[in-house]
Short mmCIF file of C-alpha atoms in Angstrom, two decimals:
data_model
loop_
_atom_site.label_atom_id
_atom_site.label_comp_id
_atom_site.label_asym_id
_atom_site.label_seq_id
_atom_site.Cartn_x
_atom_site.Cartn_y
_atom_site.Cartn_z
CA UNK A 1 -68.73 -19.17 123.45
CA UNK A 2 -65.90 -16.54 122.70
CA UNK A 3 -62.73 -17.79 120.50
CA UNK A 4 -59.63 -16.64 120.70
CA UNK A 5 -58.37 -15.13 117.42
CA UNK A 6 -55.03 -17.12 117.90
CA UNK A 7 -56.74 -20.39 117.25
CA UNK A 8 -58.36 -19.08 113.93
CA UNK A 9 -54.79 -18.22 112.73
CA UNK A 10 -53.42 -22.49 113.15
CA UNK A 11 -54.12 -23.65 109.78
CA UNK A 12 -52.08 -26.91 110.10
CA UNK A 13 -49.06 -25.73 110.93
CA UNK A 14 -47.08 -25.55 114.58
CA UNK A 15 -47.34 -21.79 115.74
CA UNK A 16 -45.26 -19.98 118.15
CA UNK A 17 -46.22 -17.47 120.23
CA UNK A 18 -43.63 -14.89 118.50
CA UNK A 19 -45.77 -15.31 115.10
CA UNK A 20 -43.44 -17.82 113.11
CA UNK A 21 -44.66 -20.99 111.83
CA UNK A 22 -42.72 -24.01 111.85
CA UNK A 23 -42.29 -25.51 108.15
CA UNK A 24 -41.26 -28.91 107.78
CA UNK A 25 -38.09 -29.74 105.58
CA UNK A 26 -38.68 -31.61 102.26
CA UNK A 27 -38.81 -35.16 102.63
CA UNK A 28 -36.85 -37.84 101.11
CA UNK A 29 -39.24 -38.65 97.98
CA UNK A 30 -39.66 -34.98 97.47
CA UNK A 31 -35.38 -34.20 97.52
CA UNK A 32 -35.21 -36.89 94.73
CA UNK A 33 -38.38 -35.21 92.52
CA UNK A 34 -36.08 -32.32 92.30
CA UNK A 35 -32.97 -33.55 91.62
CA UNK A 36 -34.93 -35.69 89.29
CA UNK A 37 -36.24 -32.85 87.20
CA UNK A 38 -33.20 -31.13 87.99
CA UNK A 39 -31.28 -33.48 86.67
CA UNK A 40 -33.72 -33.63 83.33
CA UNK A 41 -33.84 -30.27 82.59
CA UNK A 42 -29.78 -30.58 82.36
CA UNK A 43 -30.35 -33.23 80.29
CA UNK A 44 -32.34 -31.49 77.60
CA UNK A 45 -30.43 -28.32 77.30
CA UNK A 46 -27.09 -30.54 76.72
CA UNK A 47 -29.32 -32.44 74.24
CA UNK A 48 -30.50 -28.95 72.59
CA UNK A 49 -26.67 -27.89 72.29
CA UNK A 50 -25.47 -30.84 70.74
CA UNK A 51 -28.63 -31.02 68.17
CA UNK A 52 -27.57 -27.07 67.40
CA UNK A 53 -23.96 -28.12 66.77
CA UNK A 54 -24.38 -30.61 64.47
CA UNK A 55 -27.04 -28.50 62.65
CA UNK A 56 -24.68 -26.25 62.26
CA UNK A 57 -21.58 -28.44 60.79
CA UNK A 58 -24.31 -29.82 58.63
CA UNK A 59 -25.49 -25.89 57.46
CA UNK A 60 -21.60 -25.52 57.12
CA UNK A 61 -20.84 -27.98 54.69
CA UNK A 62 -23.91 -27.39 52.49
CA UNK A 63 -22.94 -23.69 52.17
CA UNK A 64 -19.53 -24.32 51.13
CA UNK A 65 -20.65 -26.46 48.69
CA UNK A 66 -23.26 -24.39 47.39
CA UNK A 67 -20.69 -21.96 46.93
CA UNK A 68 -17.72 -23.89 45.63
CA UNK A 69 -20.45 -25.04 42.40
CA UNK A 70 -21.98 -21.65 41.79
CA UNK A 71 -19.57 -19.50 42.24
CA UNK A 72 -20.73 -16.95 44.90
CA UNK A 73 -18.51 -14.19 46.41
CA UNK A 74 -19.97 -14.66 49.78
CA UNK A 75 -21.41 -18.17 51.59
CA UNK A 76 -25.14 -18.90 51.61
CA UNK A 77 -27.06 -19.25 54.41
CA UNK A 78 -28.48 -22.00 55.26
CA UNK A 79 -31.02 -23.29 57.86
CA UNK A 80 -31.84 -27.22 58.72
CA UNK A 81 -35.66 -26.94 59.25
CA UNK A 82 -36.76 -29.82 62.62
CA UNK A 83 -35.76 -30.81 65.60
CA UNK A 84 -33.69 -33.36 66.55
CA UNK A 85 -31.59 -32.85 63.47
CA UNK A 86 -29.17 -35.54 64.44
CA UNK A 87 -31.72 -38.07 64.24
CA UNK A 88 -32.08 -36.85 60.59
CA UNK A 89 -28.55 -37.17 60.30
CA UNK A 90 -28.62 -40.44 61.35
CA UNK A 91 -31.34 -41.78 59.20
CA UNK A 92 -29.49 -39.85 56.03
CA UNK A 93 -32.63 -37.56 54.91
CA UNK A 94 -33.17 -34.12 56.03
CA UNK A 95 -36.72 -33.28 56.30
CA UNK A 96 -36.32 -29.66 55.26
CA UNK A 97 -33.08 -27.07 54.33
CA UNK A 98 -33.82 -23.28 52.91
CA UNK A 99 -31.15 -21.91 51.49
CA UNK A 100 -30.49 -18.28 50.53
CA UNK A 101 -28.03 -16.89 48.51
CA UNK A 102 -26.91 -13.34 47.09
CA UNK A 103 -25.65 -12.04 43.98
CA UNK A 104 -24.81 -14.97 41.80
CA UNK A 105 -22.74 -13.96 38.68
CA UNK A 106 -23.24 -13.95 35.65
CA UNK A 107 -20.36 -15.96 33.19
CA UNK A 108 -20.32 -14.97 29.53
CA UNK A 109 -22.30 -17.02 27.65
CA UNK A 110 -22.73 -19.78 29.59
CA UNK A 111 -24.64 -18.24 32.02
CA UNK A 112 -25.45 -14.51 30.72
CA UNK A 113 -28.08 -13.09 33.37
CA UNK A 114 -26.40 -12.62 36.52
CA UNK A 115 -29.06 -13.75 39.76
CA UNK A 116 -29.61 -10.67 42.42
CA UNK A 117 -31.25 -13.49 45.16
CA UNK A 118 -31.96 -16.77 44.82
CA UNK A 119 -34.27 -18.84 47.51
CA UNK A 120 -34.24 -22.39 47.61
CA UNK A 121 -35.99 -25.37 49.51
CA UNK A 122 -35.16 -28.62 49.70
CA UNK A 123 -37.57 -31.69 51.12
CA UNK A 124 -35.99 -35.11 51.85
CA UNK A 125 -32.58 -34.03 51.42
CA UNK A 126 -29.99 -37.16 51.40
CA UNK A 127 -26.33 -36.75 51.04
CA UNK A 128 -23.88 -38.85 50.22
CA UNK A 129 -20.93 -40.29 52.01
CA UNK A 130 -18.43 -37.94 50.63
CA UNK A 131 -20.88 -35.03 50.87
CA UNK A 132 -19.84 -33.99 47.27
CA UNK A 133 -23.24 -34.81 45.97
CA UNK A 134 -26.94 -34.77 47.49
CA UNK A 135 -30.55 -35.48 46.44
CA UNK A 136 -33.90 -34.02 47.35
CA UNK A 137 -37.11 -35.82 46.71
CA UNK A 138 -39.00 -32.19 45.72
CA UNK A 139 -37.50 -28.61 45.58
CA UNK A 140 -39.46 -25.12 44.93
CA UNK A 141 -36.88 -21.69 44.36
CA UNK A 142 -37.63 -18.46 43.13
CA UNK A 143 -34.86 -16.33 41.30
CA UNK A 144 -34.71 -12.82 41.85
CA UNK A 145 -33.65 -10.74 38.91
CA UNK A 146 -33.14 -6.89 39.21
CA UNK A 147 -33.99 -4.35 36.80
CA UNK A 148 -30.47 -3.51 36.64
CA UNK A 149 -29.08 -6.98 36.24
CA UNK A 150 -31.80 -7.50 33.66
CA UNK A 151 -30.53 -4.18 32.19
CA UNK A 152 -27.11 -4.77 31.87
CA UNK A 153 -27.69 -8.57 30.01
CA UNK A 154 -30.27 -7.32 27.68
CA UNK A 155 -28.24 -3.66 26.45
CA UNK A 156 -31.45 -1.76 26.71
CA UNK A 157 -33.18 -0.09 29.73
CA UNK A 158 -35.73 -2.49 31.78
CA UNK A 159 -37.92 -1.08 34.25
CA UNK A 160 -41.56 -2.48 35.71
CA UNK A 161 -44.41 -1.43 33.35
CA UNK A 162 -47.75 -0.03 33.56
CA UNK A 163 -49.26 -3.18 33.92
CA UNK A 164 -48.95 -6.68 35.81
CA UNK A 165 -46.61 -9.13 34.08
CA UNK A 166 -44.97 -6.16 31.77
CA UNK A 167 -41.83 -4.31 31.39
CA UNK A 168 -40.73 -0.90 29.77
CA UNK A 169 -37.50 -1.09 27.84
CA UNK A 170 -36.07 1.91 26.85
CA UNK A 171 -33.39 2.08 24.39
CA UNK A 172 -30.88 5.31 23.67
CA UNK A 173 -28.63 5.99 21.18
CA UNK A 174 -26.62 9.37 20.18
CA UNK A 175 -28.90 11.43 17.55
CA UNK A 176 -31.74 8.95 17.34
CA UNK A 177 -32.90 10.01 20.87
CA UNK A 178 -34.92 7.41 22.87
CA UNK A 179 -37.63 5.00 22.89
CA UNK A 180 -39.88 2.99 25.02
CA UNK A 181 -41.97 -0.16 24.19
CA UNK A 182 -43.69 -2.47 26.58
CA UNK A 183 -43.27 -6.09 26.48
CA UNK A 184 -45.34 -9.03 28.18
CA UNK A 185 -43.14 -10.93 30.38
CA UNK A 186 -43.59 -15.27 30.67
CA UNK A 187 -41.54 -18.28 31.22
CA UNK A 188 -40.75 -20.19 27.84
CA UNK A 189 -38.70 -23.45 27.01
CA UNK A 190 -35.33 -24.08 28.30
CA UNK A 191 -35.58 -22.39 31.53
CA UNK A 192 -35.64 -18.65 29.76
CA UNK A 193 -37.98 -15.65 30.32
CA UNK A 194 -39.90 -14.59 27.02
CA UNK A 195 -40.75 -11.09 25.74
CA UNK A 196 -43.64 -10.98 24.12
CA UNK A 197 -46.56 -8.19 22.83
CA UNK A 198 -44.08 -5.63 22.39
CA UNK A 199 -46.19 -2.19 22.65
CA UNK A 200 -44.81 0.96 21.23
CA UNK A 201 -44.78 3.68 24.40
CA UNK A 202 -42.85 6.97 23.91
CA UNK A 203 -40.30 8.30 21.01
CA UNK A 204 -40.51 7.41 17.62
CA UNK A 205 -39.22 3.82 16.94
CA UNK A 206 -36.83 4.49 14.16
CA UNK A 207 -34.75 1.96 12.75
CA UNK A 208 -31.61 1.98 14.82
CA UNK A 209 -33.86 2.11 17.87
CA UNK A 210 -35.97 -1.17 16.80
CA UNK A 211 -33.01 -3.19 15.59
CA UNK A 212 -31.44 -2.24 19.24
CA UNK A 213 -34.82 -3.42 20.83
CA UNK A 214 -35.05 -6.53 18.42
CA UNK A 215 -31.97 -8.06 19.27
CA UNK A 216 -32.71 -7.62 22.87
CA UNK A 217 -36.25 -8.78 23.03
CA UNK A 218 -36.48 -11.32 19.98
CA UNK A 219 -35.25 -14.64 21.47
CA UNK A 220 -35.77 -15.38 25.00
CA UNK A 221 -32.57 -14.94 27.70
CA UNK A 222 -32.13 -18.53 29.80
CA UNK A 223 -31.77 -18.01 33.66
CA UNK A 224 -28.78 -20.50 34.10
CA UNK A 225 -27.49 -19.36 37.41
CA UNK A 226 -29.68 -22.13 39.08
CA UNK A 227 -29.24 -25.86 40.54
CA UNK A 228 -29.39 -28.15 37.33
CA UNK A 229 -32.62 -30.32 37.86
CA UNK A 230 -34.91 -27.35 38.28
CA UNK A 231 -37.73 -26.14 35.97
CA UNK A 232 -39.16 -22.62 35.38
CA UNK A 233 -42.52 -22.28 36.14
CA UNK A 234 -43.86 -18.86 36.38
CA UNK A 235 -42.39 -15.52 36.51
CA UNK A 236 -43.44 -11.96 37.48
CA UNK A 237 -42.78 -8.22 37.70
CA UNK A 238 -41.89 -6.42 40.72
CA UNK A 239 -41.40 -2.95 41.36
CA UNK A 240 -37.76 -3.62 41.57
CA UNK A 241 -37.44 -6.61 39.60
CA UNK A 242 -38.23 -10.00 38.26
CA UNK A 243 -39.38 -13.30 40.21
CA UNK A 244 -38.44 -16.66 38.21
CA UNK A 245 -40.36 -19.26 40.19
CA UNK A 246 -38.66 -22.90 39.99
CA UNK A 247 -39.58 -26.40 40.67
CA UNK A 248 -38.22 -29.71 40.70
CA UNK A 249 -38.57 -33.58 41.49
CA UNK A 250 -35.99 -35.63 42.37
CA UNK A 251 -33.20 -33.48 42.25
CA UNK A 252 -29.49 -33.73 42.41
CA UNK A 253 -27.13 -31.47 43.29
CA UNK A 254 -23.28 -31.95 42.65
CA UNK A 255 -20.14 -29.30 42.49
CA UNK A 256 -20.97 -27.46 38.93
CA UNK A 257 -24.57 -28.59 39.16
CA UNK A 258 -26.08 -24.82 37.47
CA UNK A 259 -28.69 -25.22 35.13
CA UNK A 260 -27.70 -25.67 31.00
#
């Protein structure tokens, strides 16, 4: 038997002759789902703001801090790692911080190689009440040294050498001309980097020249412009500089707290 097209096209729904379809308005139960989730969604963002603000009071006062004891020209940065941080803040620990800073000074003798970068994290972070003081349960940094920082401490030229782990130092002087040697580079007691193997390169070492390379390679130069508490691992060369790699246990951190 023939069938009209029209019937095919009712799939549940009234239909009027003019090609509408009547759709029902959402009922009761279904109004409250989305006011519900609505309502949730609000929720959550607020939540997400408030977490973010306190974060960042928390990233505030570290900075300053950090700043106030080492002596930077310019703040750190400084990034609470997990979400919700104010239930961190709440139970006192801080699951994770990185913080980055630039250009850390060097201060006669106290602290005689100035640090270009230095990169810090901090696991289980607690502070104390008057947030002039704070200890983390592990921390790993790395120092970045230049070649021209390194230059400047040591009196004699530094650039990377030929080889992994090694340095060229090149040192001048009026009438004697110039000289390179290579030296192996390696972390030694006391938080210092060691040069070691020295390697004649170019010019003729005459005596001038090797007492002016002596006296900058003989003893080891201490890296200083880090949190006290850390230790120096392992370091290596760069094309543009030096990596000191740092760990430490247990650490505390107060105003003043740079290594000795």
């Amino acid at each position: 038997m023939y069938q009209s097209h029209r019937d095919d096209e009712y799939v549940g729904e009234p239909y009027y002759g003019d090609g509408s379809v009547y759709v029902s308005p959402p009922t009761r139960t279904r109004r409250r789902m989305i006011i519900a989730a609505a309502s949730l969604m609000a929720l959550l963002v607020c939540g997400v703001a408030v977490d973010r603000i306190a974060a960042g009071r928390a990233e505030s006062r570290m900075a300053k801090a950090f700043q106030e004891g080492m002596g930077t020209a310019d703040r750190p940065s400084v990034h609470v790692r997990g979400f919700p941080v104010l239930n961190q803040l709440a139970a006192g620990s801080l699951d994770h911080v990185d913080l980055t800073a630039h250009d850390i000074a060097a201060d006669g003798s106290t602290r005689p190689l100035p640090v270009t970068k230095l990169t810090v994290g901090m696991d289980g972070l607690k502070t104390s009440g008057s947030a002039d003081e704070a200890h983390a349960d592990s921390v790993t940094a790395t120092a970045f040294l230049s070649y021209a920082d390194v230059s400047s401490a040591l009196g004699v030229q530094v650039s990377q050498g030929d080889e992994p782990g090694r340095v060229d130092a090149t040192a001048s002087l009026p009438l004697a001309g110039d000289v390179t040697v290579s030296a192996a580079v390696s972390a030694a007691d006391g938080n210092s980097i060691a040069f070691t193997d020295v390697r004649a390169e170019r010019g003729e070492l005459l005596p001038p020249l090797k007492s002016l390379l002596d006296k900058a390679l003989d003893e080891p130069i201490p890296l200083r412009n880090v949190p006290e508490g850390l230790r120096l691992r392992s370091v290596t060369t760069r094309e543009d500089g030096i990596d000191a790699r740092f760990t430490g246990r247990s650490v505390t951190f107060h105003p003043d707290s740079s290594s000795a």
